[in-house]
CSV table of C-alpha atoms in Angstrom, one decimal:
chain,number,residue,atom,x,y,z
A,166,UNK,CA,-72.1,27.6,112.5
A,167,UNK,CA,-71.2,31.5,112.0
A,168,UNK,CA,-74.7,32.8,113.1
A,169,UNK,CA,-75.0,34.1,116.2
A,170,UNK,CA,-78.4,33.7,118.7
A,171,UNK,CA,-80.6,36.5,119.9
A,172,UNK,CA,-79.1,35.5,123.6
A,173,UNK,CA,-75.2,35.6,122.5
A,174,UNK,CA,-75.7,39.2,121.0
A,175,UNK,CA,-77.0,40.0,124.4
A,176,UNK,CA,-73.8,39.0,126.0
A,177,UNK,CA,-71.7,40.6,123.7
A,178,UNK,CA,-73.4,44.2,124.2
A,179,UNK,CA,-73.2,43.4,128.4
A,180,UNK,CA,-69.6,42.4,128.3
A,181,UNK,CA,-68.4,45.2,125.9
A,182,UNK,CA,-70.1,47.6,128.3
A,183,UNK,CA,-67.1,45.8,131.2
A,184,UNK,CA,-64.2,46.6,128.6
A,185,UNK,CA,-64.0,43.1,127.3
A,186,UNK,CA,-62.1,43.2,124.0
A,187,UNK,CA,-63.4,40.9,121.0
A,188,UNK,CA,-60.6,38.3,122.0
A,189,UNK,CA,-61.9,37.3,125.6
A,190,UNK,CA,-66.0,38.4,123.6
A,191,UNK,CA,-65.2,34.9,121.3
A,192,UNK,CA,-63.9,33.1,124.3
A,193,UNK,CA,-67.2,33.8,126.6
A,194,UNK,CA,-69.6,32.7,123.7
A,195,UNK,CA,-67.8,30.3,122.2
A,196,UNK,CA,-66.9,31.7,118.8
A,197,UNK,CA,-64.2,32.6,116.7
A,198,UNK,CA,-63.0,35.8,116.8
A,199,UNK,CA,-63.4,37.0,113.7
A,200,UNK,CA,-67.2,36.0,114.2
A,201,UNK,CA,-67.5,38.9,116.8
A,202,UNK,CA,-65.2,41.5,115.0
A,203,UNK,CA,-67.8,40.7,112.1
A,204,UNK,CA,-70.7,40.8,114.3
A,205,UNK,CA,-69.6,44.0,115.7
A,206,UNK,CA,-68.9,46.2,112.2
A,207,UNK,CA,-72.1,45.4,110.9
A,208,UNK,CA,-74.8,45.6,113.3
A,209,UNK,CA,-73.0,48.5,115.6
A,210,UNK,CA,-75.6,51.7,115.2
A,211,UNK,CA,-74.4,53.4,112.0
A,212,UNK,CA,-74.2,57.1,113.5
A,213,UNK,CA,-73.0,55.8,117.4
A,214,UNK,CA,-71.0,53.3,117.1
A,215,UNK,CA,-72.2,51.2,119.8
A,216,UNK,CA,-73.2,48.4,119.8
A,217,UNK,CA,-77.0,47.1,121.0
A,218,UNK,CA,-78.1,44.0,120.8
A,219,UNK,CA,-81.9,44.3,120.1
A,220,UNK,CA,-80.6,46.8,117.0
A,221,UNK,CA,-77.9,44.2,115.8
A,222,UNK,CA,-80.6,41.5,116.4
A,223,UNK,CA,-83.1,43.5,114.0
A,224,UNK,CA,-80.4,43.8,111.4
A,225,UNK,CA,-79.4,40.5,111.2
A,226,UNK,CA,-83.1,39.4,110.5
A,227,UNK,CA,-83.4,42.1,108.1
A,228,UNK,CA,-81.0,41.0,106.1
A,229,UNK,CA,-82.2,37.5,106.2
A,230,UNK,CA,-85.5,38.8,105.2
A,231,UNK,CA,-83.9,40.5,102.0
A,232,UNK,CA,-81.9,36.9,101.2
A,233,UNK,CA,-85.3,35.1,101.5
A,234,UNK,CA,-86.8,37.6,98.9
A,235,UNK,CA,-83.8,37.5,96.8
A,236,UNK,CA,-83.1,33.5,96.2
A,237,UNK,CA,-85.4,32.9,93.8
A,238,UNK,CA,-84.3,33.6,90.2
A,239,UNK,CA,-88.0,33.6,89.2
A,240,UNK,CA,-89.5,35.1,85.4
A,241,UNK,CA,-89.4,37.6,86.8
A,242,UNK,CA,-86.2,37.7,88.1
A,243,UNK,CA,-84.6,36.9,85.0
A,244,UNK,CA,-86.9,39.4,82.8
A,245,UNK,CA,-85.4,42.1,85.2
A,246,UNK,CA,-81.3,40.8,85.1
A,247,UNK,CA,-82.3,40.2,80.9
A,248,UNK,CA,-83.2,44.2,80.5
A,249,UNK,CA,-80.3,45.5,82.4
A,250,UNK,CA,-78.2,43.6,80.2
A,251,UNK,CA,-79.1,44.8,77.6
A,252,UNK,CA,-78.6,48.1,78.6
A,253,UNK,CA,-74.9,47.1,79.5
A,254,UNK,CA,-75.3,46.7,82.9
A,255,UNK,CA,-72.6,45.1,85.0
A,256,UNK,CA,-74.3,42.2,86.9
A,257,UNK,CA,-72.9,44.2,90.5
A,258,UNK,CA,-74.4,47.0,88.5
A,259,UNK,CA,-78.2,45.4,88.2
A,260,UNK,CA,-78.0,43.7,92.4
A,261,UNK,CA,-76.7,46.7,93.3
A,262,UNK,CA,-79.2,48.7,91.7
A,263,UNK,CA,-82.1,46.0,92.9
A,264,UNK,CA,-81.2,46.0,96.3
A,265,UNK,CA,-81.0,50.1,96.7
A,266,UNK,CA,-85.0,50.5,95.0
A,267,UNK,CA,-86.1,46.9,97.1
A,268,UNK,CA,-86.5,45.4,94.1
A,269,UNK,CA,-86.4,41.5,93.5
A,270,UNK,CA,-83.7,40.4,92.3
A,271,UNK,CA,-80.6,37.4,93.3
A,272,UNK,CA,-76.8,38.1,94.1
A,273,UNK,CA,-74.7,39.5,90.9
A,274,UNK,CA,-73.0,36.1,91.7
A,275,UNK,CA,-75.8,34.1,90.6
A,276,UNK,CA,-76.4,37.0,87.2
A,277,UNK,CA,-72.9,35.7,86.7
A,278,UNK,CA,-73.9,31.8,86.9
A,279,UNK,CA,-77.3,32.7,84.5
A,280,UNK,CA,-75.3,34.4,82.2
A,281,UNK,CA,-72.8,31.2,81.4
A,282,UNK,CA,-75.3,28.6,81.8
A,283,UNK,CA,-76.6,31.0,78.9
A,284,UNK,CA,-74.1,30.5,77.0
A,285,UNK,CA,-73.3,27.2,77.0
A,286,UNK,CA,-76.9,26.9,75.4
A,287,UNK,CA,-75.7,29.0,72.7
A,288,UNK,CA,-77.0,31.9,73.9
A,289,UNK,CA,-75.4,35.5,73.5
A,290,UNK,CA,-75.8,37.6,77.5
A,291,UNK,CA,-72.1,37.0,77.8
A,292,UNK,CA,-72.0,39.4,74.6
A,293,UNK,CA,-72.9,42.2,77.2
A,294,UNK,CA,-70.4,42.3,79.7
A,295,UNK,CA,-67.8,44.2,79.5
A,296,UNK,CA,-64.8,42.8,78.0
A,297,UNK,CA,-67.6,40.2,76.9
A,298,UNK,CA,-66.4,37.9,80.0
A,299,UNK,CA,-62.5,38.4,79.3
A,300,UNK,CA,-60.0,39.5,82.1
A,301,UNK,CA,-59.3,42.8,80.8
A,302,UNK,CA,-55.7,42.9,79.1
A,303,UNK,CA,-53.7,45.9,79.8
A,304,UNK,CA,-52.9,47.8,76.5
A,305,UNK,CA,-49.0,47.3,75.6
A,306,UNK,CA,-46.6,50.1,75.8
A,307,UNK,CA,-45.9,51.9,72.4
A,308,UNK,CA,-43.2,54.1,72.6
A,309,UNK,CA,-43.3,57.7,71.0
A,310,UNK,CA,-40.2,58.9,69.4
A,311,UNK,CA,-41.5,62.0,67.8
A,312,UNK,CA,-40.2,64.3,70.5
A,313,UNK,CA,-41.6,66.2,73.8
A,314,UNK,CA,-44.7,68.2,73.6
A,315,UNK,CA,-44.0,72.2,73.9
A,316,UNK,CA,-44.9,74.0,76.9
A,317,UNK,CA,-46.0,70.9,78.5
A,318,UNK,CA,-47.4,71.2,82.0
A,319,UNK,CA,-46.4,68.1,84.3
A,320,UNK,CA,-49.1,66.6,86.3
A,321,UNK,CA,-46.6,67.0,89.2
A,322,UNK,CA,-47.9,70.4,89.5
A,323,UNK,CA,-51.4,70.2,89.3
A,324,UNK,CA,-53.5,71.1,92.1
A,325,UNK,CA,-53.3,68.2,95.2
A,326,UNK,CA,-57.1,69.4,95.4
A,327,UNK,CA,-57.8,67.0,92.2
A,328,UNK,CA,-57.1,63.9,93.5
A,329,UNK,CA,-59.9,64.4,96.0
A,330,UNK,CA,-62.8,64.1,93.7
A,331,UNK,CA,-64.9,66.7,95.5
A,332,UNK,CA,-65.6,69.1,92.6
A,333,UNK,CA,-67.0,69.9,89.4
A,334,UNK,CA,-64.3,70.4,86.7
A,335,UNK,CA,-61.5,68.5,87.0
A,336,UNK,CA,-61.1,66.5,83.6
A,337,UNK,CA,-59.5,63.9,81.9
A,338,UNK,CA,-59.0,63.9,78.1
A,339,UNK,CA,-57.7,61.3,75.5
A,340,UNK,CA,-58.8,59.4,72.3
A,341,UNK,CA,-59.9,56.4,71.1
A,342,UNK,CA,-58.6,55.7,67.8
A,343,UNK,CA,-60.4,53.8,64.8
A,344,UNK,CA,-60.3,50.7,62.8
A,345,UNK,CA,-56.5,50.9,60.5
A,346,UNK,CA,-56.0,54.0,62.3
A,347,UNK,CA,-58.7,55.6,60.8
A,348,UNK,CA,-61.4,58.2,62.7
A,349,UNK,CA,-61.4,59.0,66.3
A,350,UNK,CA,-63.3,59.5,68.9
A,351,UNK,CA,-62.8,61.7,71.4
A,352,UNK,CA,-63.3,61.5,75.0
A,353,UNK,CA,-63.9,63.6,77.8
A,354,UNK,CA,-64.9,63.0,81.4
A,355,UNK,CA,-65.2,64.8,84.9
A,356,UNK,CA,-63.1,63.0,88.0
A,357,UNK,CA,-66.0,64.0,90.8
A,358,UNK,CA,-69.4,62.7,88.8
A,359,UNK,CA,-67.9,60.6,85.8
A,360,UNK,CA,-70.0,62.7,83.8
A,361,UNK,CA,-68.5,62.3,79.9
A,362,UNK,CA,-68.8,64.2,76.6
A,363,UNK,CA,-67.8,62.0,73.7
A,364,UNK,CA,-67.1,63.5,69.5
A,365,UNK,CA,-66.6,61.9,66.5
A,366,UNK,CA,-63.2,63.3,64.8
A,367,UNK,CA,-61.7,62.3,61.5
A,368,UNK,CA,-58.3,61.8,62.6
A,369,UNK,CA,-55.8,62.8,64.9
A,370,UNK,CA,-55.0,66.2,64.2
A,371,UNK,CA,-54.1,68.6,66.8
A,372,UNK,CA,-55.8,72.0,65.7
A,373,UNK,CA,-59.0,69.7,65.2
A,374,UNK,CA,-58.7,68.0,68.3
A,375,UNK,CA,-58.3,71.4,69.9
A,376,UNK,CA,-61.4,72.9,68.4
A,377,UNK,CA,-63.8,70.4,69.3
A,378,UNK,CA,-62.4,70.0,72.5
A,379,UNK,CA,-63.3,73.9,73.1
A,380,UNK,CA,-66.5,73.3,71.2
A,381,UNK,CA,-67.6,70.6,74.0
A,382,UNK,CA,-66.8,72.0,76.9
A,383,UNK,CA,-67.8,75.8,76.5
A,384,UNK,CA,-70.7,75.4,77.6
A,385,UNK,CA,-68.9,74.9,80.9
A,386,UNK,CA,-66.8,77.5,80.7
A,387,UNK,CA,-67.3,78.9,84.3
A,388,UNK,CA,-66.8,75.8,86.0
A,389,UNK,CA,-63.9,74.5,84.6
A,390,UNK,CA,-60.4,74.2,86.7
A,391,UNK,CA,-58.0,71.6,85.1
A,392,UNK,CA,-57.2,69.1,82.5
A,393,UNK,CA,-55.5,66.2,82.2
A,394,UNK,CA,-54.0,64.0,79.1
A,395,UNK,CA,-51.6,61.6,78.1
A,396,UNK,CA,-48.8,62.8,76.0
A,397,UNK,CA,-49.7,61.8,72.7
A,398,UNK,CA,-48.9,64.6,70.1
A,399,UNK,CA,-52.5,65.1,69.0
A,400,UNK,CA,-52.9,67.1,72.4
A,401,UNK,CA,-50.0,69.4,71.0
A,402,UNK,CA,-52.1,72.5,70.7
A,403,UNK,CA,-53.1,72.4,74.4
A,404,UNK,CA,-52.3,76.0,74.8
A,405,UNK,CA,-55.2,76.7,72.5
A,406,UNK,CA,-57.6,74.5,74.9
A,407,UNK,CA,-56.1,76.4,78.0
A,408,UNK,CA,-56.5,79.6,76.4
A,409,UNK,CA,-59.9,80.1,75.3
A,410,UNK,CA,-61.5,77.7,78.3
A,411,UNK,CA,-58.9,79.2,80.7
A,412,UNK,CA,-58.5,76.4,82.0
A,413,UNK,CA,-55.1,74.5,83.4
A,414,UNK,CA,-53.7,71.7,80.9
A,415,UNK,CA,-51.6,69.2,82.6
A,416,UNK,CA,-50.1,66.2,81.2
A,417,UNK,CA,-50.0,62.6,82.7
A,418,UNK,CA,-46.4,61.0,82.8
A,419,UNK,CA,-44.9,58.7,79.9
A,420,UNK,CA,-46.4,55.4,80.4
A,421,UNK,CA,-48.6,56.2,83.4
A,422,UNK,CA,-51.7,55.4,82.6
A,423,UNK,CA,-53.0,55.2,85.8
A,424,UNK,CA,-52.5,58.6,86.3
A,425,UNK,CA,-56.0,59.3,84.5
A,426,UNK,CA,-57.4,56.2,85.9
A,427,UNK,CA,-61.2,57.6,85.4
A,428,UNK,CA,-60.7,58.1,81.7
A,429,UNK,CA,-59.0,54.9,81.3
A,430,UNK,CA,-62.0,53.4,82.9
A,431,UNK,CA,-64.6,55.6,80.5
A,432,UNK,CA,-63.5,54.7,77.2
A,433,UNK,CA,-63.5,50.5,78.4
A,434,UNK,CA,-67.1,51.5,79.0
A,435,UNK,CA,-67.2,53.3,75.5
A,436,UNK,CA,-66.1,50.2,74.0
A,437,UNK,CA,-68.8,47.8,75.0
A,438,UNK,CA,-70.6,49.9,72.7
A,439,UNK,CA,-67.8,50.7,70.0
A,440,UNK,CA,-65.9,47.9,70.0
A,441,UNK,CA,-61.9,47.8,68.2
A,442,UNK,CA,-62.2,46.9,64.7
A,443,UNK,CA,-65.5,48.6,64.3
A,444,UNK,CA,-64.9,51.4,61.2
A,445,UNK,CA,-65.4,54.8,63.0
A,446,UNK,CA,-66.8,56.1,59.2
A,447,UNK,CA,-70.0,54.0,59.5
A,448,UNK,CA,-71.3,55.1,63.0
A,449,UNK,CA,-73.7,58.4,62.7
A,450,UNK,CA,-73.6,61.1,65.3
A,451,UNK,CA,-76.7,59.7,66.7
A,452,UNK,CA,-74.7,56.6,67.7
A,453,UNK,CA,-72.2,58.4,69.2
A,454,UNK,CA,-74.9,60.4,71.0
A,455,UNK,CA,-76.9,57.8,72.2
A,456,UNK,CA,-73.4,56.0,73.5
A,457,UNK,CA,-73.0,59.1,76.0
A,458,UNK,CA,-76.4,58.8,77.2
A,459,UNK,CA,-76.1,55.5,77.8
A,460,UNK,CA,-72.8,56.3,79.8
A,461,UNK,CA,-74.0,59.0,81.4
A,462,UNK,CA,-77.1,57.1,82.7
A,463,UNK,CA,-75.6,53.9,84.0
A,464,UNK,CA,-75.3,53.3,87.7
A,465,UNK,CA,-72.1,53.0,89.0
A,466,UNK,CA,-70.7,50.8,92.0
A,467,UNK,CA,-68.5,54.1,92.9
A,468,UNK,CA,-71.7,56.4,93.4
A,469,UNK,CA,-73.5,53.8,95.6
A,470,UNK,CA,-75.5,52.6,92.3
A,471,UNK,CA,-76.6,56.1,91.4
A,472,UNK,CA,-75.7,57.4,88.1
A,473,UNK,CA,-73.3,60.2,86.5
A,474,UNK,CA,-75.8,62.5,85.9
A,475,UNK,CA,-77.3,62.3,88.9
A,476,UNK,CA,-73.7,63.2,90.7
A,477,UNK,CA,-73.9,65.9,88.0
A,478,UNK,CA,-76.8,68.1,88.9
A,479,UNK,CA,-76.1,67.3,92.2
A,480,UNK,CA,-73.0,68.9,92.3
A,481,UNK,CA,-74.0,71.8,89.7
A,482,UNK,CA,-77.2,72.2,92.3
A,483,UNK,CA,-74.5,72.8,95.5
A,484,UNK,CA,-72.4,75.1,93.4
A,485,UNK,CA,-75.4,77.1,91.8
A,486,UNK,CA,-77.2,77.8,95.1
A,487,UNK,CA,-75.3,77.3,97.7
């Protein structure tokens, strides 16, 4: 057994006080020492560091407390997991979520097991995952021929300040492209809040692309410091953009997707909702709309299960008033 007694957490905090390292800690109370080391990260006092017994004794019973509550996939339970779901929430997404309000809910392990017991009745939850349950296949390598764009700026020389993710205004750009090639959609979203602005196009035109890129991000005009894109020739009037949002156009290198790793990561979310095949000439604005909302609404694992939009004002809040 892993689980330590009220007594041998004593010991520990008496015997770390004497500058006994976790090695000789495991041999005193008879437990491996990845037991202690384990013991130690979690229950040490958050702000201090050190470690106390009667805290780390309170913590683990806290936590058994919340497991207790939590082990039961009850109605309710499952009425709760069933209405995140369908608001294409991951299952990490809807624990996650649970456990930060003290909600009832079970592990997203267990979401995962309801989910394809589910379906092996026939039933459709797996339909909301992303990917619908399928490991996510990277996209395959097209090479462009057509030539270098004009003017490009490499994202070797963008500011080192981006890759922090501290402020408001450092975006990615690209499109997601329509059933035969047909339609667009295009995408935009901030690095620091994931906050993302999404436009129906009818193709892949650059002087359109331009124009509605301008069109959606005006409104933040004041705020905006750099953007980033792949280097697909539909971004060829970038000077446009940079011009009349004065703001700094960089572009990713061939093949490196990674390099806009958030955007990458928006429009897999856009597509639980779009998905490929789908005719980009039936959805409405509203769709597309409500698709953004959506996005912009859904807690993320990366903002400690708090949403976009909440990172949004809060960053817009620090940079208004303070």
């Amino acid at each position: 057994m892993s689980h330590l007694t009220r007594e041998q957490r004593y010991t520990i905090a008496s015997i770390l006080q004497n500058g006994y390292n976790q090695k000789e800690i495991a041999l005193v109370i008879k437990k491996d020492k990845s037991v202690v080391s384990r013991e130690i990260r979690r229950n040490a006092d958050a702000r201090s560091g050190v470690y106390r017994d009667d805290l780390a004794h309170r913590k683990y019973l806290k936590r058994q407390e919340y497991k207790a509550k939590t082990r039961t996939f009850t109605p309710e339970v499952e009425e709760y997991v069933r209405d995140r779901l369908r608001l294409k929430h991951s299952p990490e997404q809807i624990a996650g979520v649970a456990k930060k309000n003290g909600d009832k809910c079970v592990s997203h392990e267990r979401i995962y097991q309801f989910i394809w017991q589910d379906k092996r009745k026939k039933g459709t939850l797996y339909l909301d995952l992303r990917n619908r349950g399928r490991r996510y296949k990277k996209r395959s390598v097209i090479y462009d021929k057509r030539g270098i764009i004009p003017n490009r700026t490499d994202i070797s020389q963008r500011p080192p300040e981006v890759e922090l993710r501290e402020r408001f205004g450092d975006l990615e750009i690209d499109l997601i492209i329509g059933k035969n090639h047909k339609g667009a959609i295009l995408t935009i979203n901030d690095r620091a809040t994931g906050f993302g602005k999404l436009h129906k196009l009818d193709g892949k035109d650059a002087q359109q692309l331009a124009t509605a890129t301008i069109d959606c991000l005006m409104e933040w005009k004041p705020f905006l410091k750099t953007i980033t894109s792949d280097n697909g020739k539909e971004f060829a009037a970038h000077e446009l953009v940079a011009k009349h949002l004065n703001i700094d156009f960089f572009f990713a290198k061939p093949y490196a997707s990674w390099q806009r790793g958030s955007n990458e990561n928006f429009n897999r979310l856009v597509r639980q909702y779009i998905p490929k095949k789908v005719d980009f000439d039936c959805i409405p604005t509203d769709y597309i709309n409500f698709v953004e909302y959506q996005l912009n609404n859904r807690p993320r694992k990366r903002f400690k299960y708090e949403s976009p939009m909440f990172m949004f004002n809060q960053l817009f809040f620090i940079f208004l008033f303070f």
